[in-house]
XYZ file of C-alpha atoms in Angstrom:
586
model
C 0.218 0.053 -0.234
C 2.761 2.436 1.209
C 4.489 1.798 -2.825
C 1.195 2.419 -4.332
C 0.786 5.775 -2.450
C 4.219 6.865 -2.807
C 4.176 5.942 -6.660
C 0.086 8.452 -6.926
C 2.810 11.376 -5.101
C 5.087 10.951 -7.965
C 3.338 10.819 -10.766
C 0.964 13.919 -8.858
C 4.573 15.299 -9.017
C 4.678 15.249 -13.121
C 1.793 16.314 -14.139
C 2.176 19.370 -12.478
C 5.110 19.458 -13.859
C 4.806 18.483 -16.612
C 1.408 20.879 -16.714
C -0.498 17.339 -18.349
C -3.819 18.190 -17.491
C -5.829 15.587 -15.343
C -9.429 14.045 -16.011
C -11.726 16.607 -16.436
C -13.570 17.184 -13.044
C -16.246 20.990 -11.827
C -15.078 23.436 -10.163
C -16.123 22.144 -6.326
C -13.791 18.971 -7.030
C -11.177 21.354 -6.993
C -9.885 22.200 -3.256
C -7.070 24.644 -4.223
C -9.472 27.430 -5.504
C -8.978 31.127 -5.031
C -11.389 32.503 -3.314
C -15.754 34.146 -5.234
C -13.051 37.305 -4.282
C -10.658 36.506 -6.249
C -10.281 38.466 -9.547
C -8.716 35.301 -11.146
C -12.158 33.130 -9.956
C -14.610 34.037 -12.745
C -11.962 32.740 -14.988
C -11.193 29.910 -13.524
C -14.627 29.152 -13.189
C -14.724 30.039 -16.920
C -11.767 27.732 -17.768
C -12.279 24.258 -15.467
C -16.492 24.126 -17.706
C -15.581 24.770 -20.646
C -12.992 22.192 -20.899
C -10.093 24.989 -21.503
C -8.136 24.962 -18.585
C -8.029 21.324 -15.948
C -6.978 20.447 -13.490
C -2.550 19.591 -12.357
C -4.170 16.306 -10.174
C -6.969 14.682 -8.205
C -8.821 18.170 -6.462
C -5.813 19.887 -7.560
C -5.896 22.894 -10.326
C -2.623 25.407 -8.878
C -4.395 28.341 -10.009
C -0.705 29.954 -8.496
C 1.575 27.939 -10.740
C 3.405 28.990 -13.602
C 3.169 28.638 -16.895
C 5.466 27.792 -20.254
C 4.770 29.135 -23.529
C 4.237 25.273 -24.727
C 0.505 25.461 -21.772
C -0.745 28.707 -22.341
C -0.245 28.343 -26.289
C -2.164 25.339 -26.162
C -4.641 26.916 -23.996
C -5.638 28.154 -26.951
C -5.841 24.929 -28.822
C -8.273 24.021 -26.722
C -10.575 27.375 -27.258
C -10.728 26.317 -30.194
C -11.362 22.925 -31.159
C -8.480 23.289 -33.758
C -7.149 19.374 -35.202
C -4.910 20.266 -38.053
C -1.170 19.810 -37.176
C 1.579 21.418 -38.349
C 4.331 19.607 -39.857
C 7.892 20.732 -36.689
C 9.641 19.478 -38.957
C 13.250 21.446 -38.640
C 12.031 22.900 -35.154
C 15.386 21.919 -32.745
C 13.929 21.996 -29.347
C 11.529 19.912 -29.836
C 11.331 16.702 -27.882
C 9.382 13.782 -29.315
C 8.856 11.724 -25.906
C 7.987 15.371 -25.004
C 3.584 15.512 -24.003
C 3.077 17.932 -26.094
C 4.257 16.803 -28.202
C 2.677 13.628 -28.617
C -1.166 14.632 -27.977
C 0.132 16.710 -30.740
C -1.229 20.095 -29.234
C 1.797 22.092 -29.802
C 1.606 20.371 -33.249
C -1.842 22.391 -34.055
C -0.855 25.239 -32.100
C 2.314 26.336 -34.649
C -0.945 25.499 -37.286
C -2.801 27.464 -35.996
C -0.350 30.467 -36.092
C -0.725 31.480 -32.066
C 3.205 30.399 -31.400
C 5.971 30.808 -34.026
C 9.635 29.594 -34.663
C 11.799 31.551 -34.549
C 14.874 30.436 -35.321
C 14.387 27.418 -35.615
C 12.997 27.344 -32.196
C 9.584 26.911 -30.266
C 10.832 27.560 -26.340
C 8.103 25.530 -26.215
C 9.294 24.778 -22.154
C 10.466 28.034 -21.609
C 8.184 29.970 -18.925
C 5.840 32.221 -21.186
C 6.184 35.619 -20.354
C 2.788 38.226 -19.822
C 3.800 39.647 -22.730
C 4.676 36.343 -24.968
C 1.094 35.077 -23.517
C -1.357 38.601 -24.073
C 0.288 38.286 -28.019
C -0.663 34.483 -28.250
C -4.326 35.275 -27.269
C -4.554 38.323 -30.423
C -2.865 36.200 -32.691
C -5.472 33.750 -32.025
C -8.859 36.287 -31.764
C -7.531 38.050 -35.205
C -6.612 41.368 -33.011
C -3.490 44.077 -33.723
C -3.069 47.684 -33.788
C -0.788 49.317 -36.236
C -0.021 51.915 -33.750
C 0.088 52.815 -29.717
C 1.008 54.226 -26.978
C 0.573 52.542 -24.055
C -0.114 55.211 -21.897
C -2.364 54.364 -18.932
C 0.860 51.976 -18.453
C 4.065 53.384 -15.983
C 6.194 50.504 -17.540
C 5.450 50.683 -21.250
C 8.906 51.403 -21.882
C 9.329 47.836 -21.170
C 7.048 45.916 -23.747
C 8.759 44.771 -26.609
C 7.959 46.481 -30.227
C 7.329 42.132 -31.285
C 4.249 42.877 -28.841
C 2.862 46.325 -27.938
C 0.511 45.892 -31.664
C -0.995 42.451 -29.874
C -0.897 44.243 -26.075
C -3.144 48.113 -27.691
C -5.829 45.887 -29.421
C -6.183 43.451 -26.456
C -5.667 47.210 -23.580
C -8.117 48.506 -26.189
C -11.037 45.753 -26.506
C -11.146 45.720 -22.881
C -9.612 42.101 -22.195
C -6.365 43.648 -20.769
C -6.261 46.606 -17.574
C -2.806 45.764 -16.473
C -1.929 45.400 -12.042
C -2.224 48.137 -9.780
C 0.782 50.145 -8.415
C 0.619 53.113 -6.265
C -0.900 55.629 -8.251
C -1.218 53.525 -11.890
C -1.450 50.361 -13.286
C 1.161 48.055 -14.817
C 1.346 46.026 -17.288
C 4.420 43.781 -16.031
C 5.753 42.088 -19.785
C 8.679 40.158 -18.902
C 6.763 39.218 -15.434
C 5.916 35.833 -15.942
C 1.954 34.698 -15.941
C 0.172 32.127 -13.738
C -2.295 29.996 -14.228
C -5.548 32.020 -12.590
C -3.903 34.875 -14.246
C -4.117 33.087 -17.978
C -7.621 32.066 -16.838
C -8.612 36.017 -15.921
C -7.438 36.471 -19.347
C -9.863 33.458 -20.425
C -12.406 34.918 -19.315
C -12.042 38.884 -20.105
C -12.316 37.358 -23.572
C -14.115 33.885 -23.931
C -18.013 34.754 -22.388
C -19.277 32.028 -24.396
C -19.288 28.408 -26.111
C -22.403 27.254 -29.176
C -22.395 24.254 -31.020
C -26.032 22.714 -32.981
C -28.830 25.034 -32.375
C -28.609 27.585 -31.010
C -31.611 30.443 -30.470
C -30.293 32.612 -27.107
C -26.239 33.009 -26.827
C -24.538 35.194 -23.788
C -23.853 38.395 -23.391
C -19.860 38.587 -24.991
C -17.617 37.224 -27.420
C -18.950 33.831 -28.661
C -17.255 30.852 -29.704
C -18.684 28.756 -31.960
C -16.811 25.173 -32.261
C -18.434 22.631 -34.323
C -19.801 22.807 -37.726
C -23.498 21.656 -38.293
C -24.545 25.533 -36.401
C -27.284 26.733 -36.714
C -26.983 30.534 -35.334
C -30.937 32.317 -35.622
C -32.945 35.372 -34.277
C -30.734 36.276 -32.110
C -27.553 39.231 -31.271
C -24.116 38.515 -30.288
C -23.232 41.430 -28.441
C -19.742 40.755 -28.944
C -17.618 39.172 -31.490
C -18.787 36.323 -32.845
C -15.966 33.988 -33.438
C -15.733 30.350 -35.874
C -13.237 28.869 -34.227
C -10.289 26.555 -35.973
C -12.949 24.013 -34.743
C -15.901 23.785 -37.870
C -13.105 22.674 -40.386
C -14.445 22.430 -43.314
C -17.941 22.341 -42.266
C -21.256 24.783 -42.165
C -22.274 27.202 -39.776
C -24.993 29.443 -40.757
C -26.293 32.997 -39.317
C -30.304 33.267 -39.854
C -31.422 36.929 -38.847
C -28.519 37.417 -36.500
C -26.561 40.838 -35.915
C -23.624 40.593 -34.520
C -22.150 43.724 -32.594
C -18.894 43.088 -33.055
C -17.407 41.806 -35.030
C -17.356 38.243 -37.084
C -13.831 35.960 -36.709
C -13.462 33.197 -39.713
C -11.162 30.517 -38.257
C -13.013 27.828 -39.199
C -15.306 26.866 -41.920
C -15.500 25.965 -45.621
C -16.006 25.778 -49.182
C -19.580 24.764 -47.935
C -19.443 28.105 -46.959
C -19.609 30.510 -43.282
C -23.760 30.943 -44.879
C -25.016 34.801 -43.207
C -29.334 35.345 -44.421
C -32.458 35.514 -42.993
C -31.840 39.306 -42.961
C -28.469 38.738 -40.579
C -26.187 42.769 -39.935
C -23.396 42.629 -39.549
C -20.262 45.084 -39.526
C -17.002 43.977 -40.070
C -16.281 40.247 -41.435
C -12.032 39.083 -40.352
C -12.013 35.962 -43.053
C -8.530 33.959 -41.275
C -8.286 30.363 -41.511
C -5.179 28.360 -41.775
C -6.240 25.921 -42.963
C -8.017 25.595 -46.121
C -10.717 27.487 -48.351
C -13.581 29.016 -46.773
C -16.262 30.482 -48.339
C -18.808 33.550 -46.758
C -22.070 33.472 -48.837
C -24.221 36.741 -47.944
C -27.417 36.427 -48.678
C -31.157 37.181 -47.887
C -31.220 40.547 -47.724
C -28.713 40.163 -44.885
C -25.655 43.221 -44.845
C -22.188 43.166 -44.374
C -20.459 46.381 -44.268
C -16.889 45.416 -44.250
C -14.411 42.351 -44.860
C -11.285 42.023 -44.051
C -9.248 38.909 -45.827
C -5.569 39.237 -43.831
C -5.040 35.814 -43.481
C -4.890 31.739 -44.128
C -3.424 29.916 -46.841
C -5.538 28.028 -49.865
C -8.881 29.553 -50.979
C -10.913 32.885 -49.670
C -15.026 32.858 -51.985
C -16.796 36.439 -50.335
C -20.427 35.671 -52.090
C -23.475 38.263 -52.950
C -23.251 41.738 -52.134
C -20.680 42.629 -49.963
C -19.684 47.399 -48.256
C -16.955 46.678 -48.917
C -13.305 43.874 -49.299
C -10.271 44.633 -47.770
C -7.368 42.283 -49.063
C -4.549 42.545 -47.004
C -3.110 39.087 -47.708
C -1.202 37.111 -51.247
C -3.792 34.894 -51.011
C -6.941 33.818 -53.502
C -9.720 35.561 -53.240
C -12.957 35.372 -55.786
C -15.812 37.676 -56.182
C -18.408 35.966 -57.192
C -22.546 36.670 -56.939
C -23.040 39.679 -56.500
C -22.755 43.647 -55.672
C -19.116 45.475 -54.508
C -18.988 48.417 -53.155
C -15.379 49.002 -52.419
C -12.332 46.429 -52.576
C -9.272 47.666 -51.924
C -5.895 45.530 -52.051
C -3.285 46.492 -49.779
C -1.326 43.352 -49.941
C 1.462 43.007 -52.090
C 1.102 39.061 -54.767
C -2.489 39.022 -54.146
C -4.476 37.612 -56.894
C -8.138 38.595 -56.636
C -10.803 36.942 -58.798
C -14.083 38.541 -60.234
C -16.043 36.410 -61.205
C -18.505 36.521 -64.630
C -21.692 37.324 -62.758
C -19.755 39.952 -59.733
C -19.610 43.929 -60.369
C -17.310 46.120 -58.522
C -17.734 49.979 -57.661
C -14.481 50.904 -57.805
C -11.847 48.395 -57.108
C -8.363 50.640 -55.908
C -5.244 48.733 -56.289
C -2.020 49.855 -53.735
C 0.314 47.575 -53.373
C 2.550 46.106 -56.202
C 2.888 42.912 -58.223
C -1.392 43.087 -57.678
C -3.287 40.391 -60.299
C -7.201 41.505 -61.113
C -8.857 38.900 -62.959
C -12.609 39.723 -64.594
C -14.179 36.328 -65.746
C -16.435 37.500 -69.356
C -19.637 39.193 -67.353
C -17.972 40.469 -64.525
C -18.149 44.542 -64.574
C -16.065 47.298 -62.989
C -17.279 50.593 -62.797
C -13.566 52.201 -61.260
C -10.814 50.829 -60.965
C -7.523 53.002 -59.678
C -4.461 51.597 -59.200
C -2.121 54.242 -57.300
C 1.041 55.121 -56.531
C 3.510 53.113 -56.030
C 1.228 50.695 -57.109
C 3.389 48.985 -59.672
C 3.501 45.558 -61.919
C -0.409 45.701 -61.332
C -1.582 43.221 -64.000
C -5.625 42.994 -65.327
C -6.706 40.261 -66.736
C -9.710 38.371 -68.525
C -12.139 39.825 -70.668
C -14.491 41.691 -67.697
C -15.744 45.514 -68.098
C -14.453 47.691 -66.597
C -15.970 51.090 -67.608
C -12.235 53.590 -66.003
C -8.625 52.717 -65.093
C -7.437 54.859 -63.253
C -2.872 54.657 -63.378
C -1.248 56.368 -61.066
C 1.979 53.836 -60.761
C 4.322 52.321 -64.124
C 4.567 48.663 -66.011
C -0.036 48.597 -65.145
C -1.243 45.264 -68.121
C -4.604 45.446 -69.124
C -5.211 42.173 -71.245
C -9.004 43.936 -72.411
C -9.276 47.598 -73.165
C -11.276 50.238 -71.068
C -13.827 51.777 -71.954
C -11.282 54.920 -70.035
C -7.782 54.818 -69.546
C -6.918 57.927 -67.419
C -2.873 57.962 -67.174
C -1.205 59.755 -64.570
C 2.165 61.949 -65.500
C 5.895 60.276 -65.425
C 3.968 56.557 -65.517
C 5.802 54.523 -68.196
C 4.978 50.794 -69.215
C 1.119 50.405 -69.763
C -0.139 47.879 -71.727
C -3.878 48.476 -72.058
C -5.235 44.965 -74.966
C -1.188 44.758 -75.929
C -0.896 48.699 -76.955
C 1.556 51.139 -75.229
C 0.321 54.012 -73.416
C 1.509 56.848 -73.050
C 1.357 59.291 -69.323
C -0.395 61.455 -69.494
C -3.084 60.979 -72.018
C -6.942 59.036 -71.387
C -7.266 57.505 -73.958
C -10.695 55.634 -75.580
C -9.229 51.542 -77.471
C -10.449 52.592 -81.250
C -11.058 48.619 -82.507
C -13.110 45.634 -80.690
C -10.579 43.655 -79.170
C -12.784 40.657 -78.495
C -15.189 42.266 -75.583
C -16.494 44.898 -77.958
C -15.118 48.319 -78.282
C -15.672 51.276 -79.937
C -14.418 54.183 -83.078
C -15.156 57.041 -84.589
C -17.561 56.429 -87.697
C -16.046 56.200 -91.526
C -16.411 58.161 -93.519
C -19.981 56.999 -95.391
C -23.015 54.323 -93.418
C -20.790 50.763 -92.439
C -23.649 47.810 -92.963
C -22.508 44.043 -92.707
C -25.155 40.133 -92.840
C -24.706 37.263 -91.906
C -26.295 34.118 -93.760
C -28.558 31.201 -92.889
C -31.594 30.463 -91.804
C -33.120 29.759 -88.919
C -37.048 29.864 -87.473
C -39.376 30.994 -85.108
C -39.130 33.794 -83.155
C -37.065 33.092 -81.618
C -33.666 34.500 -84.102
C -32.404 37.881 -82.313
C -32.457 40.144 -85.513
C -29.489 43.256 -84.314
C -29.762 46.643 -86.564
C -30.996 44.700 -89.449
C -28.622 41.862 -89.008
C -30.371 38.461 -88.359
C -28.887 36.221 -86.350
C -29.124 32.558 -85.935
C -29.453 30.637 -82.777
C -27.699 27.218 -81.286
C -30.540 24.984 -83.314
C -29.465 25.629 -87.229
C -29.760 23.348 -90.038
C -26.703 21.824 -91.182
C -24.688 23.418 -93.665
C -25.391 26.534 -92.380
C -22.531 29.076 -91.780
C -22.471 32.464 -89.720
C -20.538 35.008 -91.005
C -20.119 37.798 -88.033
C -20.152 41.893 -88.963
C -18.062 43.845 -87.131
C -19.148 47.538 -87.745
C -21.705 49.605 -89.148
C -23.489 52.787 -88.801
C -26.782 52.022 -86.584
C -30.421 53.808 -86.772
C -31.238 51.368 -84.400
C -30.615 47.722 -83.459
C -34.537 45.190 -82.257
C -33.580 42.043 -80.197
C -36.668 40.022 -79.541
C -38.509 43.157 -80.638
C -37.443 45.439 -78.521
C -36.618 48.446 -80.087
C -33.563 50.910 -77.997
C -33.305 54.179 -80.142
C -29.081 54.787 -80.528
C -29.444 57.932 -82.522
C -26.660 56.416 -84.452
C -23.844 56.000 -82.298
C -20.948 54.334 -84.154
C -20.495 49.970 -82.723
C -18.815 47.578 -82.755
C -20.367 44.177 -81.633
C -18.910 40.775 -80.984
C -20.422 36.445 -80.918
C -18.634 34.740 -79.044
C -19.281 30.433 -78.782
C -18.602 29.470 -75.607
C -17.583 26.031 -77.452
C -14.574 27.528 -78.875
C -16.240 27.756 -82.601
C -15.196 30.469 -84.651
C -17.772 32.544 -86.745
C -17.117 31.212 -90.482
C -17.581 27.785 -88.434
C -20.588 25.691 -90.709
C -22.162 23.836 -88.461
C -23.758 19.878 -89.012
C -26.382 17.612 -87.449
C -24.053 16.598 -84.953
C -23.836 20.383 -84.559
C -25.921 21.843 -81.833
C -27.323 22.141 -78.009
C -23.743 25.681 -78.447
C -24.272 28.735 -76.023
C -22.952 32.139 -77.492
C -22.639 35.238 -76.711
C -23.576 38.803 -77.999
C -21.855 41.534 -77.087
C -23.126 45.262 -77.807
C -20.650 48.211 -77.159
C -21.707 51.760 -78.045
C -20.117 55.244 -77.896
C -21.069 57.631 -75.523
C -24.632 59.721 -76.428
C -26.698 57.177 -76.999
C -29.825 56.961 -75.321
C -32.441 54.110 -74.955
C -35.508 54.441 -76.472
C -38.008 56.576 -74.253
C -40.151 54.009 -73.196
C -37.230 51.870 -71.693
C -37.510 53.853 -67.743
C -33.766 53.555 -66.992
C -31.049 56.346 -66.385
C -27.776 56.646 -65.445
C -24.144 55.648 -65.840
C -24.225 51.808 -65.621
C -24.632 48.772 -67.758
C -27.702 46.158 -68.709
C -27.575 42.382 -69.515
C -30.852 40.372 -70.316
C -30.806 37.232 -70.687
C -32.983 35.479 -73.676
C -34.020 31.665 -73.632
C -34.508 30.028 -77.058
C -36.242 26.717 -77.404
C -34.814 23.139 -77.368
C -32.893 25.986 -73.877
C -30.743 27.173 -76.110
C -29.345 30.723 -74.453
C -28.282 34.298 -75.750
C -26.476 36.769 -73.029
C -27.048 40.705 -74.063
C -24.730 42.808 -72.996
C -24.782 47.026 -73.077
C -21.972 47.760 -71.404
C -22.721 51.838 -72.841
C -22.776 55.308 -70.909
C -26.663 55.250 -70.489
C -28.432 58.862 -70.426
C -32.672 59.574 -70.568
């Protein structure tokens, strides 16, 4: 019996030394918790009840024991429910026999980004300093400040510059108040942190954890830890954090208002779904281990989406007032309208899908790529001074491009390109554009265009036969829908002076403006293709562009400078898309 008791005592001592958690208990099962009036008590209780921190032995919590860097990082793994591991190859000070390596959670903490090797070392067994612990917490909840003064604290000069932004953000959010000292407060940034103090920090930052079907939450910051969670008809009075534990799963916000931020650390291509008139002020997309989609629908409103972290694609679907891309992770906008897109990271890649519109797109960093699929539209694109080597690819429509940096390349010509003085190397549709000029395309470049009309009137016609009212008549030119007879050929007319255009019987008056248009077969066929009986089920895009100053027929109630598009169905589910992209005046 004595030998068994001795073994147990040795085991408890090892647990206390190594920080290995014991079996979870309720707060009532611990004999060494502080009095309920102590400032650490409520945080400790919350950490125990939510499974974030456990005791170090039977009935022992050890609130005054100091913690290591590994322990602090792993507590945050527990908070977010993370499971994906990073490789620890190349880390020289981690033993394969260490408890935090055997259970894998140190590798998960590295993957989360709350702890990172410096010079090939993690220093996992070093006691964590208070400023290091603050920095880990700030990274977990994606808080930082680009400027700081920390004037409240008399020892602010002792704070390392590396951690000052994180500490300032936590102080500004009210999560860190400092330690009373004399007539003021100190941070004691180089001091150690106890288990009770970390639990207090935890309690300051997190108030609730939810999963499943949720109709009410605690006031404060709430963490979603599992996929499939649905929050409905509620208000989050703080931040809502989609934890890493959601993985590639869904989280749905149905008629949810978030007073703070929506922080997306988890969720996959199946989406973080925002619907039912939800109201979100700020979304921070920060998943570090996979692609994620944020889908906005159902009259929901989102003020701004920040993309500032990650390793895989970020997809933003639906209407959003503003998007800020501050990372080189590929970002795709689709299925909606974005008011303003600001690209602030070098080497960023942003794609506008065919069904996306952007009112204002600002390129503010070097080596940015913006890909515009055919059908996408940007009203104003501005390349800021210093944002050199921007590459604008694809066949989307750009109404006005303002170029204030050198070596910008446009695969397709914007309707108007304005280059600043002293800007060099601007290439539009393969042609060099001089600095200090305003230019418009003079010929059709595959996506339409316009030029000054030649003397006399130009016209053209196509040949072929079709049937039924599904024919599209464009200024007297009969366009043959995809269902055509064997042996029929289709030719193109590149330009002409037209007095009217009729599309499925709807007449549009353009006041004799000069037009070019193109017809592009999605299957890659050219204009001279001869159809045979095996052909069929082809789709085509007809693109029409006009010069400035044209008008719609008075029967149409359209005004302002914008473009419209319509989809016309034909027998056999054939489809033709008509895009009208030019200034429209009432």
